Structure formats: structure tokens, C-alpha cells
Amino acid sequence: MTATEIKTVTRKIVIEPVTRVEGHGKVTLLVDENGHITRARMHVVEFRGFERFIQGRPFWELPVAVQRLCGICPVSHHLAAAKATDWLVGGENLTPTAQKMRRLMHLGQTFQSHALHFFHLCSPDLLFGFDAPVSKRNIIGVIREHPDLAVQGVMMRKYGQEIIKATAGKKIHGTGAIPGGINKNLSIEERDFFLSDIEQMIEWAQGAVELIKGVHAQMPDLMKTFGAFPSNHLSLVREDGALDLYHGNLRAKDSLGNIIFDQVDYANYLDYIREEVRSWSYMKFPFITSLGKENGWYRVGPLARINNCDFIPTPLAEAERQEFMKEAEGGTVVNTTLHYHWARMIETLHSIEGIRDLLNDPDLQGDDLIVRGEKRKECVGLIEAPRGTLFHHYRIDDNDQVTMANLIVSTTNNNEAMNRAVQTVAAQYLDGNEITEPLLNHIEVAIRAYDPCLSCATHAIGKMPLEVELVTEDGEVLDSKFKNR
Amino acid sequence: MKEEITITIDGVEIKTKTGEFILRAALNAGIYIPHLCFHPDLPPHGSCRVCTVKVNGRHMASCTTPAEDGMVITSDDAELLDLRKAVIEMLFVEGNHFCMFCEMSGKCELQAVAYRLGILVPRYPNLFPQREVDASHPDVMLDHNRCILCGRCVRASDEKDGKHVFELMERGAKTRLGVDAENNLGETNLSIDDKALDVCPVGALLIKDTAYRIPIGERQYDKTPVGSQHKGNK
């Protein structure tokens, strides 16, 4: 910059780390001298090298090895990799027992993951308000003031985790799904164990939907305006348009509900999705190719899935979906950040209904577990993970060793949307030149709604370390403030 | 004709024959002495030293030491436990043993002995060596990352299969498992039924695409930890 150019004093506000999300990230806000947000960035500072160091390993290790990149929803990676490797062994047409065991595993994990997020991570914000004192606005506060809800959250999570153990062998990092099938069925004893509590779980899941609906009823304006911005939406849907978390084809809608593409075979995802790399984050920015980098970004996860599907194939959740869609502007698509929680609880209800239906299916006691067919060298596996669409893409050589891996994880798909949410909320709540605790709280609430998993399993409970820096555009630090370090 | 003799292991008198190796005599009598390179179907090798015991006060590899009448043997004491743990820990850090996703987890003898000895973390730093995976054979994979150089496959291929597919090459820290001199596995006459595959204790030699077929909880050592059929010495 030359001396004749006008220097603009820009403040940079850093939130590091963002708390009550999975993993580590930080937020920087660039604010000009008039107090306007000029840029918001959510940085993911963890590095995940799986795509590189899985190279050279045999393909059959993929479902067990790659799930190790996360301890929160490893089942998603386990199943996405298994679905991919099914193609490598020609086993994509699974036996009924194998497919239903995998579906049961997946619904169990969706149920526990959504319960964890809602009750443990988000209910403090929703029950006590975004501005409540930090000393109260945490899971301990929920246990103290709403013990019944806290117990429900724990027991729902436990139920889902037990389903995972019964299908994958372990609650975390199991081995159940193998290329072309599954390694166990569900015993009568295991089935009866789960059926004994199923009605209670359905009741609690209904209660959770009512709880979040109550929050919306109390604060309709806030819920409809907080972090609200138009976006595209991407998800899997079944061939008949139904919500399906395990398998289907890709559908994308724009912010008004118009179809961008539909029933796309996910093996061809590269024809529809591209990824952009930006220098300041390890997380890439995917976009819909036909719309370009600027306009092609999209939301994934519960909100996108409820928006995209034509119906939910379980009755209680479908009734809730119909009520939810009344929130859509113009009756087509909901574009508000806080509706993620509502959509997530509808999926929780769908998951437990789906678990009940599967438990009553005798195919789960079948013995035909593995399929083998024509071998292939390239494969794509997709699944709707709790946090959104998850892509696994691999190539192998003649010796069965992995030569290429590409993973687009759910949170990556939501990358631009989360940045937009941060910018929108920061613009709404920045109060003059003051860096206030409420501003920081609101930004975290916006990020948390997306249930981001920033690559590994860290739960942060307690004080939020906060670093605030005032810097000029050419990097001179004018002032800095540290808190809770 | 071999003469019946009496030896004492950890205060227990057992009968065996002259010349029987101490480890075999102990196992036959129901006494477990931890071991790795030893395999009951193969001649002893004496390379891993996990089965080290004190014979009349001297440290000896029990798999290669013939029993003699009146021997007094110690297998279960704190010093030997620590030495065995040290040996196992060195085997872990010298290779790349990622139990968390290894398909042999639950049926790996190295892991099983480590659990048996109560190893939680190695006392030595991991070396993370660069090692190759030889997947050139259509049915078999050789993962050098997991090889502990026990020589079981060498002996089995030589003496049971009559093929001489494997050998231990070079010396000291550079020792590695060689395949038919300088070839890859795919160029050998190794077959899926060979004894050499069956005896590998760690999954360095594996039959392809059979991984994880046994659910967690039903694997070999899930319900029957190594040595649990024996009276139990550490």
C-alpha cells in the first residue's frame, strides 16, 4: 500500500475456539471503522490427512479405518465407506438382512447423535436464552433446572448407542458393515431388549419435537429472522421422493423450492458438485457446478432433507413435517438457521419410528449376510449422516490397494452456509464498536445450529477462551484482549 | 528311549521327558509361559525371547532349552514380567501396529500377549518406520508394517509347505522378511492353503478380502484370552 492510499482501520474479532461443537474452529470478523462487518470467516484449523494416508491400504480396511476420523458419528463414515466398497466387490445389491442391519445401525446413530446435539449441546441455549449467563447456560444447568429432560437426553443417546453396539459390535468404531454386507444379524434377545423400551423412546422423541415447537411459538420473530438467509438445499431422496437417510439419489432445490437437479445417481456427483479451496481454512467449499462458486453453495443436513423430501415414510414424523413446512415462506422451503433444530427433532422421531419398524422385521434374524459379484476399481458411497450428505469416493489398483480417496464430509457441505450464518448474525448483533459477550454468544448459537463436526470429537464444556484483536488491514495490532486463557 | 524326568516351574513339579523343551513341557502340563515366535507345529526358533525364564537362576529361552531332571525354573516373577513387557513393547514400537483398525484385532497374538501382560502403552517412542505392503499376490497380502520377524512363516514354508517362499534378510535393526530372494509375493508359488499363512501371529500375512467377518465379541481372544486355558503365569 502506498502512502497516498487511504488506510482503513479494520478490527478483527477472533472467537477461538467455538464451544459446544464437535472439534476445533475459530471465527474472525473483520469490521470497518464504521462498525460494519466486512467479512466473516469460520476457520477450521484441524487437519485431516485421511485422504492421503489411506492410500496404499487394502480396500477392505476402508469402512473400519476411515471411520476413525471421528468419534461422534463414525457410523456415518463406516457406512459410507461400506456402501462404496460394496461396489468394489460387486456386492451393491445387499441381502435384505445386510441392508436392514445397516439401516438399523444408521437410524440408531442418527437417533443418538441428534439427541446428543439437541439435549446436551443446544438445549442450554434454547431453554435459558442466548443471553443467559454462561455459568447457567450449559448442560449442568439443564441437569439442575430440567432434570427430566436431561435424563431423557442421556437415555435416548444410550438407546441409540446400544443399537449401534448390537449392529456394529461396539458403540464407537465397530466393524459390522463389511464390503458386500454385514458380519452379524440381530438375535431375538437383542431385538426384545430394544422393543421393551421402544414406546418410551417414541414418546420422548415426540416430546422433543413439542419442546422445540414451543420455543418457536414463544419467540417466532427471533426464530424466523436469526441467521435467516436464502440458500440452495442438497440431500438424498428416495426414488419416490421420500426422506431416506441411508440410500437414494441426489436432489437439489433452490431457496424458493425450485428443483436444480433431481434423482441424480450419486456415483456421478463430480458432474454436479465441485469443491473450492480457500487459503484460510483446511475445509473446502463445495458448490453446485451449474450455478458457479458464487451462487452454487448450499445447505445440507436436517433442514435441507426436510425441505427436499416430498414426504417422510413414517406417520408421526410425516405429520410433523407437514406442520413444519407451514413455516416456509411461500410454502416451499424454509431458509432459517434455527429451524435446523426443529427439522432435527422431526428426524429424531422418524429415526425411532424406523427403528421400531425394523425391529419388527424378521429379516433381521436372517443368515444371508454377504454378497459377492463382479469386481470393480472405482466406487462412490453416499449417506445422509446426521449432519448432512457425506460423500466417499475411492479408486483402487489391480492389487486391491487404494490409489485415490476423496471425502466430502457433511460439515464441509455446510461450510459456506455457516460462514453466511456467522456474517448475518454478526451484522444483526454487533452493537456499535463494542465487542460484547451477547454478540459472541449469538455467533456460537448460529454455528451450533448446523451441528458442525469439525473433524474430531472434542466436547468443550466450561469457559470460552476468547481472543479479540484489533488490527489494521496491513496487519498492525492496535489492541488485543484475552479472556479465560 | 527318553527317560521321564521331573522339573519344577514356579514351585509346581511336573513330569516330562529328557530333552523336551521347557516351554513345551510347561504347556503340556497346563502351565502357560508367554511366547510369540514359538508355534506348536514348528521347530523352535528362540528369536523373540518372550518366553524367557530363569533356569537355576539363569535367563534362558524356554522354547529352545531342553529340560533336565531336577531343573528349578522361575517363570512368574516381577523381573521376568517386566522383561517380557519390554520385549513386547519393543516389537510394537519397531513396526506400525495400528490395532484400532487392524483386521487381526481380537485374533492377533501380539495384541493378546500385550493384553495378558497388562501393557497399556509402550515405554519406548514409536519409530514409525517406512514399510511396504506387498499385495501383488491375487489371494494373499503381505503387510511388512505388522511383521515382527518371528520367522514362523519361514519355518512353515520350508518344513511344512516345502516351498521356501520366505526368509529373514539382512541383520540387526535392518532385518526384514524377504520373499523368495528378491521377488514380490505374486511371483511366488505361495498358495492360499499354505501353512505359512496359517501360522502368522500378527496379520502380516493375510488372505485378501476376508477381513472383519467375525463380529466383535466372537473373535478368538474376545472370550478366551491367550493362556486362559492354562493355569496362568505371567
mmCIF file of N, CA and C in Angstrom, chain B residues 36-42 104 107-110 139-142 150-158 160-161 163 165-166 177 185 190-208 210 214 220-221:
data_model
loop_
_atom_site.group_PDB
_atom_site.id
_atom_site.type_symbol
_atom_site.label_atom_id
_atom_site.label_comp_id
_atom_site.label_asym_id
_atom_site.label_seq_id
_atom_site.Cartn_x
_atom_site.Cartn_y
_atom_site.Cartn_z
ATOM 1 N N LEU B 36 5.840 -65.975 21.669
ATOM 2 C CA LEU B 36 5.370 -65.425 20.388
ATOM 3 C C LEU B 36 5.937 -66.166 19.181
ATOM 4 N N CYS B 37 7.267 -66.305 19.097
ATOM 5 C CA CYS B 37 7.827 -66.922 17.882
ATOM 6 C C CYS B 37 7.623 -68.432 17.894
ATOM 7 N N PHE B 38 7.363 -68.990 19.065
ATOM 8 C CA PHE B 38 7.100 -70.429 19.168
ATOM 9 C C PHE B 38 5.726 -70.768 18.589
ATOM 10 N N HIS B 39 5.678 -71.873 17.846
ATOM 11 C CA HIS B 39 4.390 -72.405 17.380
ATOM 12 C C HIS B 39 4.430 -73.913 17.570
ATOM 13 N N PRO B 40 3.405 -74.516 18.114
ATOM 14 C CA PRO B 40 3.480 -75.930 18.452
ATOM 15 C C PRO B 40 3.751 -76.845 17.259
ATOM 16 N N ASP B 41 3.397 -76.412 16.052
ATOM 17 C CA ASP B 41 3.596 -77.278 14.889
ATOM 18 C C ASP B 41 4.959 -77.084 14.222
ATOM 19 N N LEU B 42 5.765 -76.178 14.766
ATOM 20 C CA LEU B 42 7.025 -75.839 14.102
ATOM 21 C C LEU B 42 8.201 -76.031 15.049
ATOM 22 N N MET B 104 -6.791 -57.918 12.224
ATOM 23 C CA MET B 104 -6.416 -59.015 13.116
ATOM 24 C C MET B 104 -6.760 -58.722 14.570
ATOM 25 N N LYS B 107 -7.735 -61.291 17.274
ATOM 26 C CA LYS B 107 -7.184 -62.617 16.990
ATOM 27 C C LYS B 107 -5.685 -62.536 16.714
ATOM 28 N N CYS B 108 -5.065 -61.461 17.175
ATOM 29 C CA CYS B 108 -3.632 -61.233 16.987
ATOM 30 C C CYS B 108 -2.897 -61.667 18.259
ATOM 31 N N GLU B 109 -1.874 -62.506 18.087
ATOM 32 C CA GLU B 109 -1.164 -62.993 19.268
ATOM 33 C C GLU B 109 -0.346 -61.899 19.938
ATOM 34 N N LEU B 110 0.209 -60.988 19.149
ATOM 35 C CA LEU B 110 0.978 -59.887 19.753
ATOM 36 C C LEU B 110 0.070 -59.048 20.651
ATOM 37 N N ASP B 139 -4.394 -63.591 -3.948
ATOM 38 C CA ASP B 139 -5.184 -64.014 -2.788
ATOM 39 C C ASP B 139 -4.589 -63.619 -1.442
ATOM 40 N N VAL B 140 -3.328 -63.205 -1.432
ATOM 41 C CA VAL B 140 -2.638 -63.004 -0.155
ATOM 42 C C VAL B 140 -2.001 -61.618 -0.124
ATOM 43 N N MET B 141 -2.033 -60.992 1.042
ATOM 44 C CA MET B 141 -1.365 -59.703 1.229
ATOM 45 C C MET B 141 -0.271 -59.850 2.274
ATOM 46 N N LEU B 142 0.876 -59.270 2.000
ATOM 47 C CA LEU B 142 1.971 -59.234 2.972
ATOM 48 C C LEU B 142 2.154 -57.783 3.408
ATOM 49 N N CYS B 150 9.201 -63.010 13.468
ATOM 50 C CA CYS B 150 9.219 -64.202 14.309
ATOM 51 C C CYS B 150 9.738 -65.417 13.556
ATOM 52 N N GLY B 151 9.689 -65.349 12.233
ATOM 53 C CA GLY B 151 10.212 -66.449 11.431
ATOM 54 C C GLY B 151 9.284 -67.645 11.316
ATOM 55 N N ARG B 152 8.079 -67.530 11.824
ATOM 56 C CA ARG B 152 7.157 -68.679 11.721
ATOM 57 C C ARG B 152 6.885 -69.049 10.269
ATOM 58 N N CYS B 153 6.636 -68.015 9.436
ATOM 59 C CA CYS B 153 6.307 -68.306 8.036
ATOM 60 C C CYS B 153 7.496 -68.919 7.317
ATOM 61 N N VAL B 154 8.698 -68.500 7.717
ATOM 62 C CA VAL B 154 9.899 -69.042 7.099
ATOM 63 C C VAL B 154 9.978 -70.545 7.376
ATOM 64 N N ARG B 155 9.803 -70.895 8.658
ATOM 65 C CA ARG B 155 9.881 -72.303 9.041
ATOM 66 C C ARG B 155 8.746 -73.116 8.424
ATOM 67 N N ALA B 156 7.543 -72.543 8.438
ATOM 68 C CA ALA B 156 6.390 -73.281 7.912
ATOM 69 C C ALA B 156 6.532 -73.512 6.409
ATOM 70 N N SER B 157 6.969 -72.468 5.696
ATOM 71 C CA SER B 157 7.118 -72.618 4.246
ATOM 72 C C SER B 157 8.211 -73.640 3.925
ATOM 73 N N ASP B 158 9.292 -73.595 4.706
ATOM 74 C CA ASP B 158 10.383 -74.548 4.479
ATOM 75 C C ASP B 158 9.953 -75.971 4.807
ATOM 76 N N LYS B 160 6.916 -77.316 6.275
ATOM 77 C CA LYS B 160 5.568 -77.871 6.105
ATOM 78 C C LYS B 160 5.102 -77.791 4.653
ATOM 79 N N ASP B 161 5.388 -76.635 4.002
ATOM 80 C CA ASP B 161 4.900 -76.453 2.634
ATOM 81 C C ASP B 161 5.934 -76.900 1.596
ATOM 82 N N LYS B 163 8.258 -75.083 0.237
ATOM 83 C CA LYS B 163 8.310 -74.083 -0.843
ATOM 84 C C LYS B 163 9.415 -73.040 -0.664
ATOM 85 N N VAL B 165 9.336 -70.024 0.449
ATOM 86 C CA VAL B 165 8.909 -68.712 -0.074
ATOM 87 C C VAL B 165 9.549 -67.566 0.712
ATOM 88 N N PHE B 166 9.728 -67.758 2.014
ATOM 89 C CA PHE B 166 10.174 -66.635 2.855
ATOM 90 C C PHE B 166 11.557 -66.878 3.443
ATOM 91 N N LEU B 177 11.629 -59.351 6.384
ATOM 92 C CA LEU B 177 11.155 -60.594 5.788
ATOM 93 C C LEU B 177 11.324 -60.500 4.279
ATOM 94 N N LEU B 185 5.398 -61.135 -3.764
ATOM 95 C CA LEU B 185 4.606 -62.310 -3.394
ATOM 96 C C LEU B 185 3.904 -62.932 -4.608
ATOM 97 N N LEU B 190 3.364 -69.375 -3.634
ATOM 98 C CA LEU B 190 2.565 -69.383 -2.411
ATOM 99 C C LEU B 190 1.096 -69.623 -2.753
ATOM 100 N N SER B 191 0.432 -70.459 -1.972
ATOM 101 C CA SER B 191 -0.995 -70.658 -2.227
ATOM 102 C C SER B 191 -1.788 -70.438 -0.945
ATOM 103 N N ILE B 192 -3.074 -70.263 -1.142
ATOM 104 C CA ILE B 192 -3.948 -69.837 -0.061
ATOM 105 C C ILE B 192 -4.027 -70.883 1.062
ATOM 106 N N ASP B 193 -3.684 -72.134 0.746
ATOM 107 C CA ASP B 193 -3.764 -73.206 1.745
ATOM 108 C C ASP B 193 -2.458 -73.415 2.502
ATOM 109 N N ASP B 194 -1.437 -72.630 2.196
ATOM 110 C CA ASP B 194 -0.125 -72.882 2.795
ATOM 111 C C ASP B 194 -0.137 -72.696 4.302
ATOM 112 N N LYS B 195 0.616 -73.544 4.977
ATOM 113 C CA LYS B 195 0.761 -73.448 6.430
ATOM 114 C C LYS B 195 1.382 -72.098 6.823
ATOM 115 N N ALA B 196 2.229 -71.566 5.938
ATOM 116 C CA ALA B 196 2.910 -70.304 6.227
ATOM 117 C C ALA B 196 1.914 -69.187 6.547
ATOM 118 N N LEU B 197 0.751 -69.198 5.901
ATOM 119 C CA LEU B 197 -0.254 -68.167 6.160
ATOM 120 C C LEU B 197 -0.929 -68.404 7.502
ATOM 121 N N ASP B 198 -1.128 -69.656 7.805
ATOM 122 C CA ASP B 198 -1.892 -70.029 8.986
ATOM 123 C C ASP B 198 -1.166 -69.683 10.284
ATOM 124 N N VAL B 199 0.162 -69.663 10.241
ATOM 125 C CA VAL B 199 0.919 -69.527 11.491
ATOM 126 C C VAL B 199 1.309 -68.091 11.823
ATOM 127 N N CYS B 200 1.086 -67.155 10.925
ATOM 128 C CA CYS B 200 1.473 -65.765 11.201
ATOM 129 C C CYS B 200 0.729 -65.261 12.434
ATOM 130 N N PRO B 201 1.448 -64.778 13.447
ATOM 131 C CA PRO B 201 0.764 -64.392 14.685
ATOM 132 C C PRO B 201 0.137 -63.000 14.656
ATOM 133 N N VAL B 202 0.475 -62.185 13.649
ATOM 134 C CA VAL B 202 0.106 -60.770 13.712
ATOM 135 C C VAL B 202 -0.679 -60.245 12.507
ATOM 136 N N GLY B 203 -0.895 -61.039 11.496
ATOM 137 C CA GLY B 203 -1.599 -60.489 10.337
ATOM 138 C C GLY B 203 -0.687 -59.786 9.364
ATOM 139 N N ALA B 204 0.618 -60.099 9.416
ATOM 140 C CA ALA B 204 1.491 -59.616 8.341
ATOM 141 C C ALA B 204 1.145 -60.356 7.059
ATOM 142 N N LEU B 205 0.777 -61.610 7.198
ATOM 143 C CA LEU B 205 0.312 -62.406 6.056
ATOM 144 C C LEU B 205 -1.181 -62.649 6.219
ATOM 145 N N LEU B 206 -1.945 -62.198 5.231
ATOM 146 C CA LEU B 206 -3.402 -62.276 5.334
ATOM 147 C C LEU B 206 -4.015 -62.766 4.042
ATOM 148 N N ILE B 207 -5.096 -63.484 4.157
ATOM 149 C CA ILE B 207 -5.872 -63.824 2.966
ATOM 150 C C ILE B 207 -6.746 -62.618 2.645
ATOM 151 N N LYS B 208 -6.692 -62.188 1.386
ATOM 152 C CA LYS B 208 -7.384 -60.960 0.993
ATOM 153 C C LYS B 208 -8.906 -61.055 1.156
ATOM 154 N N THR B 210 -11.087 -60.990 3.459
ATOM 155 C CA THR B 210 -11.795 -61.814 4.442
ATOM 156 C C THR B 210 -11.899 -61.064 5.770
ATOM 157 N N ILE B 214 -15.695 -61.851 11.356
ATOM 158 C CA ILE B 214 -16.133 -62.319 12.677
ATOM 159 C C ILE B 214 -16.477 -61.100 13.524
ATOM 160 N N GLN B 220 -11.303 -64.683 18.322
ATOM 161 C CA GLN B 220 -10.572 -65.723 19.048
ATOM 162 C C GLN B 220 -10.269 -65.352 20.494
ATOM 163 N N TYR B 221 -9.756 -64.157 20.715
ATOM 164 C CA TYR B 221 -9.321 -63.801 22.069
ATOM 165 C C TYR B 221 -10.347 -62.958 22.825
#
